[in-house]
Coordinates of C-alpha atoms in Angstrom, one line a residue:
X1 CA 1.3 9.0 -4.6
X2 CA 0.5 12.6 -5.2
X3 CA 4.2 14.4 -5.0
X4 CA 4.8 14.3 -8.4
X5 CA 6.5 17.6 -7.4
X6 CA 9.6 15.7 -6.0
X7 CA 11.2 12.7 -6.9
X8 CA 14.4 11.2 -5.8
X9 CA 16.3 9.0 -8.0
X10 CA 18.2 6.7 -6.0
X11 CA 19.8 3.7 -7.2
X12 CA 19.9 0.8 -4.9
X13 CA 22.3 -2.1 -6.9
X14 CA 24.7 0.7 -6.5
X15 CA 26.9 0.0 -9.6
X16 CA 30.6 0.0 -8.9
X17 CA 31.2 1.7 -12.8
X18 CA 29.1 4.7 -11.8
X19 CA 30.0 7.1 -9.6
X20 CA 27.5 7.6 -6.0
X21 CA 27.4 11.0 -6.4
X22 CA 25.8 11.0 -9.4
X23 CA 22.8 8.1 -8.7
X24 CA 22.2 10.3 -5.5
X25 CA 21.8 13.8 -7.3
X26 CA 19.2 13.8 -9.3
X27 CA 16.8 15.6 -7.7
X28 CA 14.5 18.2 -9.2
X29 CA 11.1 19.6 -8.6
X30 CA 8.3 19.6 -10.9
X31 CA 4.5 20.5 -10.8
X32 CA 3.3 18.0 -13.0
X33 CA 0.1 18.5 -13.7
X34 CA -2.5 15.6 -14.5
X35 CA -3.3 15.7 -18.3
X36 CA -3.4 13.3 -21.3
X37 CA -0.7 13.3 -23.3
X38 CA -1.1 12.4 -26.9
X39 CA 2.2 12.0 -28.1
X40 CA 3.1 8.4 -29.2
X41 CA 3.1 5.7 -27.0
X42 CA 5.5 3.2 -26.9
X43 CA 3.9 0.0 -27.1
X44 CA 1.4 1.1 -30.0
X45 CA 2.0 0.3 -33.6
X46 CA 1.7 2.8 -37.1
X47 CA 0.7 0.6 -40.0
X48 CA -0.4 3.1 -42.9
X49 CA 0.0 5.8 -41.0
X50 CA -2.8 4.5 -38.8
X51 CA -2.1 4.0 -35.1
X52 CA -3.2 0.4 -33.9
X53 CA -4.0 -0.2 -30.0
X54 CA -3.4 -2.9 -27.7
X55 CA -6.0 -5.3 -28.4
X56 CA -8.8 -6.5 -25.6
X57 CA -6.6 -9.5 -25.4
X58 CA -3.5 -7.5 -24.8
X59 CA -5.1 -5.5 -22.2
X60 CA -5.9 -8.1 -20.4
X61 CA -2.3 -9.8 -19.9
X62 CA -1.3 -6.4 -18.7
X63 CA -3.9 -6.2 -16.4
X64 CA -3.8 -9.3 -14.9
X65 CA -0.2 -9.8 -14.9
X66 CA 0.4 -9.3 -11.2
X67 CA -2.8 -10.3 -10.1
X68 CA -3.3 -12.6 -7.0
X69 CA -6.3 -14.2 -5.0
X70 CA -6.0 -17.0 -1.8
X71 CA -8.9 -18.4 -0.3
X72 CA -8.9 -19.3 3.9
X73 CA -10.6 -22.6 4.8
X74 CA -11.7 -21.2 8.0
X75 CA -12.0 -17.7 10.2
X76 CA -13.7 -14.6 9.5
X77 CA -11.8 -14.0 6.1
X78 CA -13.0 -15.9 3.1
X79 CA -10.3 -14.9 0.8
X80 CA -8.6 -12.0 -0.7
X81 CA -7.7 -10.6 -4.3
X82 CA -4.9 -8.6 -5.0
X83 CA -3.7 -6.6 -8.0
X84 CA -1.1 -3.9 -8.8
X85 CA -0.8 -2.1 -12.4
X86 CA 2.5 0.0 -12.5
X87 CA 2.9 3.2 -13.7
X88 CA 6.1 4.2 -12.7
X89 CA 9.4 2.4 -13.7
X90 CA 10.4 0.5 -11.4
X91 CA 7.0 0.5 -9.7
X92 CA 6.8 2.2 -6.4
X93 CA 4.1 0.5 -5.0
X94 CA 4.4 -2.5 -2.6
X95 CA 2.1 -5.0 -0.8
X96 CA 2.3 -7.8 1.7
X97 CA -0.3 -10.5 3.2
X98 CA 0.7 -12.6 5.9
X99 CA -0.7 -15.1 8.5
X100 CA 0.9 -14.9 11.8
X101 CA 2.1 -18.3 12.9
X102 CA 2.8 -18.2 16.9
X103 CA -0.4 -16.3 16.9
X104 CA -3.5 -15.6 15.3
X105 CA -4.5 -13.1 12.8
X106 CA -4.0 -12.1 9.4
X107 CA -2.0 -9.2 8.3
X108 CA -2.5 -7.3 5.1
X109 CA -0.5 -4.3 3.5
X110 CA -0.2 -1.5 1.0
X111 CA 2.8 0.4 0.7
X112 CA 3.2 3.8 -2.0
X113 CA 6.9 4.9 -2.3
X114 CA 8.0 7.6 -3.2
X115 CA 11.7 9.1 -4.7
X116 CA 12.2 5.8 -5.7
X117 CA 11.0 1.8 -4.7
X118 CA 13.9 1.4 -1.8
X119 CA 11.6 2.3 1.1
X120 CA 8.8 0.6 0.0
X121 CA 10.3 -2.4 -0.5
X122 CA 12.0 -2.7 2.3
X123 CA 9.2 -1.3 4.6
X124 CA 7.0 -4.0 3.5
X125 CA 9.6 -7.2 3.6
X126 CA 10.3 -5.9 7.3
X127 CA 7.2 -4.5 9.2
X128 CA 4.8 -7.3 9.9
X129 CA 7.9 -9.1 11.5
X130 CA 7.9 -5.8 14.2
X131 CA 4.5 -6.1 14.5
X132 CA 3.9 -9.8 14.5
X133 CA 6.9 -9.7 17.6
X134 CA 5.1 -6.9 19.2
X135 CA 1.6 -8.8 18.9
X136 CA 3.3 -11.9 20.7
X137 CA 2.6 -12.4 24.8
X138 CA 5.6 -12.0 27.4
X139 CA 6.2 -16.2 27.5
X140 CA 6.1 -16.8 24.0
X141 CA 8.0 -13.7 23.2
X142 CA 11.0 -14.7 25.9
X143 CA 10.8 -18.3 24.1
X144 CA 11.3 -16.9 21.0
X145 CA 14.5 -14.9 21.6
X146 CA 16.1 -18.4 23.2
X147 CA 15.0 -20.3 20.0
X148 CA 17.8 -21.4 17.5
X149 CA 16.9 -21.7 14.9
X150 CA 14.1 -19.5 15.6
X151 CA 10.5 -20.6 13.8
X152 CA 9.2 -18.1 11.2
X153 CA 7.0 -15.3 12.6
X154 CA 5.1 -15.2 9.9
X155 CA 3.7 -16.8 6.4
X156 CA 3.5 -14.3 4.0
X157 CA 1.4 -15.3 0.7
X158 CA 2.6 -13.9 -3.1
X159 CA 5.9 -12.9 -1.9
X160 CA 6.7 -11.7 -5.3
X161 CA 8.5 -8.1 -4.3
X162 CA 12.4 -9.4 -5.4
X163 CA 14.3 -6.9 -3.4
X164 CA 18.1 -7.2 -3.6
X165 CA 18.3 -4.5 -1.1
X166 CA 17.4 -6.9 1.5
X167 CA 19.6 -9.8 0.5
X168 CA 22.4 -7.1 0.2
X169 CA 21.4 -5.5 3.8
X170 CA 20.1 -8.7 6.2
X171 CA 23.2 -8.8 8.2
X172 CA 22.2 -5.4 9.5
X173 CA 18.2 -6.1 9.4
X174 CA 18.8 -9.0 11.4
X175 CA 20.8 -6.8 14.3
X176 CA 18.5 -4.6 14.4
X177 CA 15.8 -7.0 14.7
X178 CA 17.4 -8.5 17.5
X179 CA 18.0 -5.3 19.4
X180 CA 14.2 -5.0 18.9
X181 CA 13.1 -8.5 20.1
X182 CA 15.5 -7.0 23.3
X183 CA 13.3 -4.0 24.0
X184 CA 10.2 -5.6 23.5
X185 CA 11.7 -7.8 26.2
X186 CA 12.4 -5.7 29.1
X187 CA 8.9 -4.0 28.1
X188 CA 7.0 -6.1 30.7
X189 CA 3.2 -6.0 29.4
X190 CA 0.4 -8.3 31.1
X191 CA -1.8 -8.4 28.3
X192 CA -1.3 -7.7 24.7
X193 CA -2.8 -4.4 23.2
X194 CA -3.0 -4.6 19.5
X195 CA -3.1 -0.6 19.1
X196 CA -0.1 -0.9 20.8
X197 CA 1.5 -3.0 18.9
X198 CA 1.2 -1.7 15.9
X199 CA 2.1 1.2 16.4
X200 CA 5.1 0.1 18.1
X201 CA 5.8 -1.9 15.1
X202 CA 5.7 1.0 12.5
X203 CA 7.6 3.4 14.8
X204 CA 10.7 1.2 15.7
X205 CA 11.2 0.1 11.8
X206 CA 11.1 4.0 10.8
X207 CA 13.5 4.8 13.5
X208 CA 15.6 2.3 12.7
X209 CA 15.9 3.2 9.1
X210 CA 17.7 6.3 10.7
X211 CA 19.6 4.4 12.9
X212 CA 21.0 2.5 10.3
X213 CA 22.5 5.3 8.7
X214 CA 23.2 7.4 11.3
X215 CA 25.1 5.1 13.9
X216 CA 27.8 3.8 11.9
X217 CA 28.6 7.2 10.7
X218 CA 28.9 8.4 14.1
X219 CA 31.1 5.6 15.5
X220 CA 33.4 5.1 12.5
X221 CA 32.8 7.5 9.7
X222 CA 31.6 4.7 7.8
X223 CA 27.9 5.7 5.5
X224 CA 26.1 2.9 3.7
X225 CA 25.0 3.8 0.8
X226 CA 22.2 2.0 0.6
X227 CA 20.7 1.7 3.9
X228 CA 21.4 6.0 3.2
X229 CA 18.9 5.0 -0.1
X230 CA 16.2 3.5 2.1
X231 CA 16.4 6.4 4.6
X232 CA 16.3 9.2 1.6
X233 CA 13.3 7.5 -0.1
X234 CA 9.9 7.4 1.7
X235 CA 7.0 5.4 2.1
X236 CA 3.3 5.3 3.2
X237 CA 1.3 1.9 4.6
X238 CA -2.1 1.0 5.0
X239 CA -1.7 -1.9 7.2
X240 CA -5.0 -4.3 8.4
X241 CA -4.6 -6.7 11.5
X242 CA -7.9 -8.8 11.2
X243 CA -8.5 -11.7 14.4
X244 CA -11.7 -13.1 13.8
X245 CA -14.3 -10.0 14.1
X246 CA -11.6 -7.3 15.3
X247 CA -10.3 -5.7 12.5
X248 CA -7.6 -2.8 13.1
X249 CA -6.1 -0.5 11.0
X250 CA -2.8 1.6 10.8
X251 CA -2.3 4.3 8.6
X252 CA 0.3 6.7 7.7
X253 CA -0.1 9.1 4.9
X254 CA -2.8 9.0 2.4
X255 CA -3.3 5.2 1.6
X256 CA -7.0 4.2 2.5
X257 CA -8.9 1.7 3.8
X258 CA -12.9 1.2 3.0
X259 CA -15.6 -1.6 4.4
X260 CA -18.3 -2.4 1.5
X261 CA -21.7 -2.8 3.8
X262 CA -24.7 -4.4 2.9
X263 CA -27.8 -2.7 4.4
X264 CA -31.2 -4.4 4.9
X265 CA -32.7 -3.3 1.9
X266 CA -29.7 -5.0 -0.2
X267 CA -28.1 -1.1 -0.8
X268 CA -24.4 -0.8 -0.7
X269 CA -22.7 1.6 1.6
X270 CA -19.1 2.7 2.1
X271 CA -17.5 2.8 5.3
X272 CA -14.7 4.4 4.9
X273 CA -12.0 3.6 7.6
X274 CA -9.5 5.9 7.2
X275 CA -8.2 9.5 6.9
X276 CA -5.7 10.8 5.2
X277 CA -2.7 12.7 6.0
X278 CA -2.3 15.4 3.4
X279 CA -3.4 18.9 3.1
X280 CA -7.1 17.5 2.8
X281 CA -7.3 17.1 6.3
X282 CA -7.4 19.9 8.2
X283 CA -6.5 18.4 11.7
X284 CA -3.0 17.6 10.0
X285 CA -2.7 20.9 8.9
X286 CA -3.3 22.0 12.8
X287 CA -1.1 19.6 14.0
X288 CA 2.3 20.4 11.8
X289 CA 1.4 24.2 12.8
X290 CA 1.0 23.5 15.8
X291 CA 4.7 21.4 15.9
X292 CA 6.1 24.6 14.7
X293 CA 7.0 28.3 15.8
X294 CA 3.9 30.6 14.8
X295 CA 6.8 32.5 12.3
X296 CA 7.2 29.4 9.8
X297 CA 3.2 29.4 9.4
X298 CA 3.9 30.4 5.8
X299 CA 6.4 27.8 5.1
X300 CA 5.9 24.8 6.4
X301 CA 2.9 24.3 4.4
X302 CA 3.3 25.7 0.8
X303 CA 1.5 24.9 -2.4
X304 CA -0.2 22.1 -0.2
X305 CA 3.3 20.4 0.5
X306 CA 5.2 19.9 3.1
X307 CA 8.0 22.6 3.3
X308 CA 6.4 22.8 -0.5
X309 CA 8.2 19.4 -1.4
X310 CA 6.1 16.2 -0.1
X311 CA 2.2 15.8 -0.1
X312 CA 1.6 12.8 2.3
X313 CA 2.2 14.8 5.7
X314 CA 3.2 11.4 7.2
X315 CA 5.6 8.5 6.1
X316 CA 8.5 6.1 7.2
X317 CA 11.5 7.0 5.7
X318 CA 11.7 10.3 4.3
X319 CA 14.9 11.5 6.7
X320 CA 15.5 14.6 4.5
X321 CA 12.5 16.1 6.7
X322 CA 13.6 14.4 9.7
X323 CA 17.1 14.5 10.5
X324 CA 18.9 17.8 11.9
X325 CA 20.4 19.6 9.1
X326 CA 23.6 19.1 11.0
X327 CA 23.3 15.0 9.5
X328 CA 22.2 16.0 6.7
X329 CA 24.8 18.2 6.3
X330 CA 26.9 15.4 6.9
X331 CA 25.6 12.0 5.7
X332 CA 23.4 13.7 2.5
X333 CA 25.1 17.0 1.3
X334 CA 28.1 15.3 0.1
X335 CA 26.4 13.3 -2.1
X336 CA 23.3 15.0 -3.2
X337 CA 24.2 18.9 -2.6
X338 CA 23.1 21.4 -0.7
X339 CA 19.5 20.6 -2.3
X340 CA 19.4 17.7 0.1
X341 CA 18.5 20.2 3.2
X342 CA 14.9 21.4 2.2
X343 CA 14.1 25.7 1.9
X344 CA 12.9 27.2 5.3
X345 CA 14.2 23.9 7.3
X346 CA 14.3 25.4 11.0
X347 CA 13.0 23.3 13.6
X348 CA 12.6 19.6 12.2
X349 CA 11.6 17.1 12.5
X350 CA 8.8 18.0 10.5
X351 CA 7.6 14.6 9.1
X352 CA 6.6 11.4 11.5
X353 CA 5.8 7.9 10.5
X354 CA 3.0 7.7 13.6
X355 CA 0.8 6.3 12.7
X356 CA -3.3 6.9 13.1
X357 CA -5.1 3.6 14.4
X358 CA -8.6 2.6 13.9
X359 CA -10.7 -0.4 15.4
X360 CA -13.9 -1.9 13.4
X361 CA -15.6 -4.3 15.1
X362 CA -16.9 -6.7 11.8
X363 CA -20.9 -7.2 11.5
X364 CA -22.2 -9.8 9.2
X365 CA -23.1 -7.1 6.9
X366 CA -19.3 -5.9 6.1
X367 CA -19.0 -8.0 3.4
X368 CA -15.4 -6.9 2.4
X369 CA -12.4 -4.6 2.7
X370 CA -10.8 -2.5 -0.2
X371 CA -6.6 -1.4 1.1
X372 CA -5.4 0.7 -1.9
X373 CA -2.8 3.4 -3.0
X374 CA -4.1 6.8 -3.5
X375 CA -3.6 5.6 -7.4
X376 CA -7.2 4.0 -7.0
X377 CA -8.3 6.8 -4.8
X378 CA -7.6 9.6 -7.5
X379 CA -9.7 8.0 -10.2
X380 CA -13.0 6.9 -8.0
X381 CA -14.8 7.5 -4.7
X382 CA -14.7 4.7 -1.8
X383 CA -18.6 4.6 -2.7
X384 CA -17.9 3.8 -6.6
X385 CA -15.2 1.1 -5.5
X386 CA -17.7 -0.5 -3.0
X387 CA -20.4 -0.8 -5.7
X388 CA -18.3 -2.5 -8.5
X389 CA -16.7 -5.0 -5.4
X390 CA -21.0 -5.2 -5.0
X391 CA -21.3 -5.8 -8.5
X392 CA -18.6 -8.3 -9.1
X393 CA -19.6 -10.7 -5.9
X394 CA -23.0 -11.2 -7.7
X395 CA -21.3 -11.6 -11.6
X396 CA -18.7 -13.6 -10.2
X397 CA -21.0 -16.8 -9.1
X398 CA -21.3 -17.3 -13.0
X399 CA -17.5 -18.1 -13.4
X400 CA -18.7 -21.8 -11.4
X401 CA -20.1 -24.2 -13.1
X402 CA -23.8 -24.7 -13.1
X403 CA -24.8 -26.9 -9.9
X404 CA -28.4 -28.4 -9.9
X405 CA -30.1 -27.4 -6.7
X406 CA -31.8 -31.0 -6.2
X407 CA -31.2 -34.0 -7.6
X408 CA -34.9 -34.6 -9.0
X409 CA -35.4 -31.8 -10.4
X410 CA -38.0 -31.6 -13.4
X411 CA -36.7 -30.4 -16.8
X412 CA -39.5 -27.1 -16.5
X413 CA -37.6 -26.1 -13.7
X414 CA -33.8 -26.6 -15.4
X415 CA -35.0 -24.3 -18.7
X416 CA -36.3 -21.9 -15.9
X417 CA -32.9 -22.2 -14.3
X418 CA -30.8 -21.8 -17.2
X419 CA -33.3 -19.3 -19.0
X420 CA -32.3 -16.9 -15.8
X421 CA -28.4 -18.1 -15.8
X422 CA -28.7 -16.8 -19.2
X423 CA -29.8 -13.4 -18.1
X424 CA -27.6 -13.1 -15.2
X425 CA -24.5 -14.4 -17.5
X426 CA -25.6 -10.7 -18.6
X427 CA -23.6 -8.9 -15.6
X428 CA -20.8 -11.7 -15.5
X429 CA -17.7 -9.7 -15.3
X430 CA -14.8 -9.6 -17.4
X431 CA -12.2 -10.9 -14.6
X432 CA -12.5 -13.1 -12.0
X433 CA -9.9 -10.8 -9.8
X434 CA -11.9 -7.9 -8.3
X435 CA -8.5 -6.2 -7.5
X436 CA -8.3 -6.4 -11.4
X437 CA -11.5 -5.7 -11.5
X438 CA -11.4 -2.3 -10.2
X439 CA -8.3 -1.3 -12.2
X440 CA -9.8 -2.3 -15.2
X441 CA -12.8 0.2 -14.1
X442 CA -10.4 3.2 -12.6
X443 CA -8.6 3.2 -15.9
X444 CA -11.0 2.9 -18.5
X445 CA -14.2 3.6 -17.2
X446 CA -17.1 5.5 -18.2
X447 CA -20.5 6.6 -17.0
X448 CA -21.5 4.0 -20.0
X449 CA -19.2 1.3 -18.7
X450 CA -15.6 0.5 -19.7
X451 CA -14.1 2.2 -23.0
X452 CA -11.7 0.1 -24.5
X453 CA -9.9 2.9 -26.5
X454 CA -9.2 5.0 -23.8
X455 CA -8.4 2.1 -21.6
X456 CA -5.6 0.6 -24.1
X457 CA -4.0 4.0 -25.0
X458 CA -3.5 4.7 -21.4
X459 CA -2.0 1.1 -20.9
X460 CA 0.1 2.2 -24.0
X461 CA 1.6 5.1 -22.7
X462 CA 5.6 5.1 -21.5
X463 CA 6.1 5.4 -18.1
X464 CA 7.2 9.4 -18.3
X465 CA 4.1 9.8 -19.8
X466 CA 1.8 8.0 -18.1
X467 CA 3.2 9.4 -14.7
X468 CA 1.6 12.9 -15.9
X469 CA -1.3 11.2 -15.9
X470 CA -2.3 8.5 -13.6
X471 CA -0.1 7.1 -10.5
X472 CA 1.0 3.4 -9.8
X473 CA -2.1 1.4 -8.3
X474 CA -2.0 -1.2 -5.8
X475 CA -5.3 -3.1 -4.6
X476 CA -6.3 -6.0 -2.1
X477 CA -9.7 -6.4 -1.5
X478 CA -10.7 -9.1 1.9
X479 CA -13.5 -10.8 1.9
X480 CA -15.6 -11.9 5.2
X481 CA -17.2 -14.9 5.9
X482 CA -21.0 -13.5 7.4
X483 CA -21.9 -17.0 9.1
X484 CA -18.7 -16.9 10.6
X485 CA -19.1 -13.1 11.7
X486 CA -22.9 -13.9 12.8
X487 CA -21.8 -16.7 14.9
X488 CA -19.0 -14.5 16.8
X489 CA -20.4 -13.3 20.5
X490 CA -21.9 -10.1 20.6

């Protein structure tokens, strides 16, 4: 995410032979601008005084590392492909795919923390549960709440994301949980409304975070460190809800969503979905001012940042631009210092976690959805990623093995066959992941095609290093089933 101008280091295994105070205080700001650095990099070698790069072989095991892909057997989604290449260490990125069980749809995330993993990771272990809840009829909820043990909400797929924070935390996830099943409750709705929903979903979790901290404080005295981690640290989310043709998408901060479209003359376009919240978009920038007295015009924007600190103008967590300086004069200047309490903070809240949603009724020609951190975003258009997605669906047929169209088919017509196999095998990509795919591309690519030096020196550099340079990337890419789509009622 692009606020390399802040980062907050917050430890969340809390250590008991280091002191809280000094995980919590380092903060500093820093414009760090985006340039290569040639200094050594950490996993090259010197042999004669020569440096040696990663191999192409090497490249590709970090590549691929945390790839992913799931095919559906049925539904509008085919399959999806997923991918994340870390910068940052620990990475800061998370993502989450899910099928809801006591209803239908599929739900698929990106997340892109910032000052540290905590609110990332715990944002995207806990959301689709609010939102799958929220996305459940009156009966079915009510039946839900009296179960014990309660059935799973949802099925999440490559639940990789270890977080100890959540092991360490569920007693007080699971209360608050509860105390939102109760709301949703005594919320009497006739009919589910998805917008709704979601939005509901991503609200209540963010205010929770604060509620977390904030309660126990105020009944006993007692602060949790680490649910005070979560709160401090900040996330955005791209978030897809996809039943059958309706596809809807919530978004907060500058994550972004694009549809690859087929036209009739076999062109790819680029749909793109989404809107960020940054200084890019100048009905954000209309919005905070207008949240604000006219006299803080000057600051609560600044060097494109929010109070000068935080480019995404939306996120969950983030409570240093949410709370009343009064709690963070009390829960955060204790630990951190006075830095905790942003310059020219008058009239906060100045940051919300609301999110913007968008409905997309799928066509047969959408062939696929791209979710990704602004780490893809920053190195190509939605245009450029649509076209290699384009490219790789027609390579990727090659990675099958050759079927025979008919079973008497005449040996002229196998040599034609495998005459044009061979020039096809021409545009067969390099991985069978178009998550990877695109990485591979964003990092090393070229207006001639993919350079493999600059590719494995910029896979080479240390993570300070490489943070100057490019951000933590996180890709899922859906594919839609057309006949499916082209059978659905108009």
């Amino acid at each position: 995410m692009n606020c390399s101008n802040i980062s907050i280091v917050i430890n969340t295994c809390l250590k008991v032979d280091r002191s809280l105070k000094q995980k919590l205080s380092c903060i500093w700001y820093n414009d760090r601008p985006r340039y290569f650095h040639s200094s050594r990099t950490v996993c090259q070698t010197q042999k004669d005084d020569v440096e040696v790069l990663l191999s192409p072989q090497e490249v590709t095991v970090i590549l691929r590392k945390n790839e992913f892909n799931k095919d559906f057997p049925h539904g509008s989604v085919k399959s999806y492909d997923s991918n994340q290449l870390p910068s940052n260490d620990p990475i800061e990125d998370t993502r989450c795919e899910a099928q809801c069980k006591m209803t239908p749809g599929l739900i698929m995330g990106v997340f892109d923390g910032h000052g540290g993993p905590a609110c990332a990771q715990v944002v995207s272990k806990r959301l689709f549960k609010y939102i799958a809840a929220a996305l459940l009829p009156q009966d079915l909820l009510q039946n839900y709440i009296k179960q014990e043990p309660r059935e799973l909400l949802i099925d999440t797929f490559n639940d990789r994301v270890s977080a100890e924070i959540i092991q360490d935390l569920k007693v007080i996830y699971d209360k608050s949980f509860n105390e939102y099943l109760d709301k949703l409750s005594n919320c009497a709705k006739d009919e589910v409304d998805v917008k709704v929903s979601l939005e509901k979903g991503i609200m209540h979790l963010d205010e929770d975070l604060s509620r977390e901290v904030v309660e126990p404080f105020k009944e006993n005295g007692t602060l949790n460190h680490k649910t005070l981690s979560v709160a401090l640290s900040g996330a955005v989310a791209c978030v897809s809800y996809i039943d059958g043709p309706h596809m809807y998408i919530a978004n907060v901060g500058d994550c972004n969503a694009v549809v690859g479209t087929m036209t009739e003359d076999n062109e790819w376009i680029a749909k793109k979905i989404t809107k960020e919240h940054n200084t890019e978009n100048f009905d954000e920038l209309k919005r905070i001012w207008n949240e604000h007295p006219e006299e803080e015009r000057k600051t609560v924007i600044r060097r494109d940042r929010l109070l000068g600190e935080l480019a995404p103008l939306r996120s969950l967590g983030d409570y240093r631009y949410k709370w009343k300086a009064e709690i963070l004069s009390e829960v955060a200047v204790p630990l951190i210092g006075q830095k905790a309490i942003p310059a020219n903070y008058y009239t906060p809240p100045y940051l919300s976690a609301k999110p913007d949603i968008y409905y997309h009724r799928l066509i047969p020609k959408d062939k696929f959805l791209i979710i990704a951190s602004d780490g893809l975003w920053d190195m190509m258009t939605p245009i450029q990623a649509v076209k290699l997605v384009g490219e790789h669906m027609k390579g990727k047929v090659f990675f099958n093995p050759l079927k025979l169209p008919k079973k008497n088919i005449q040996l002229g017509d196998i040599n034609e066959l495998l005459l044009h196999r061979k020039e096809s095998l021409k545009s067969k990509p390099k991985d069978r992941n178009a998550a990877t795919h695109l990485i591979r591309h964003a990092i090393g690519g070229t207006e001639y095609g993919v350079d493999h030096s600059r590719l494995a020196h910029l896979l080479s550099l240390s993570s300070d290093v490489s943070r100057m340079f490019r951000d933590d990337m996180t890709v899922t890419i859906v594919y839609f089933d057309s006949e499916f789509l082209r059978q659905c009622p108009a």
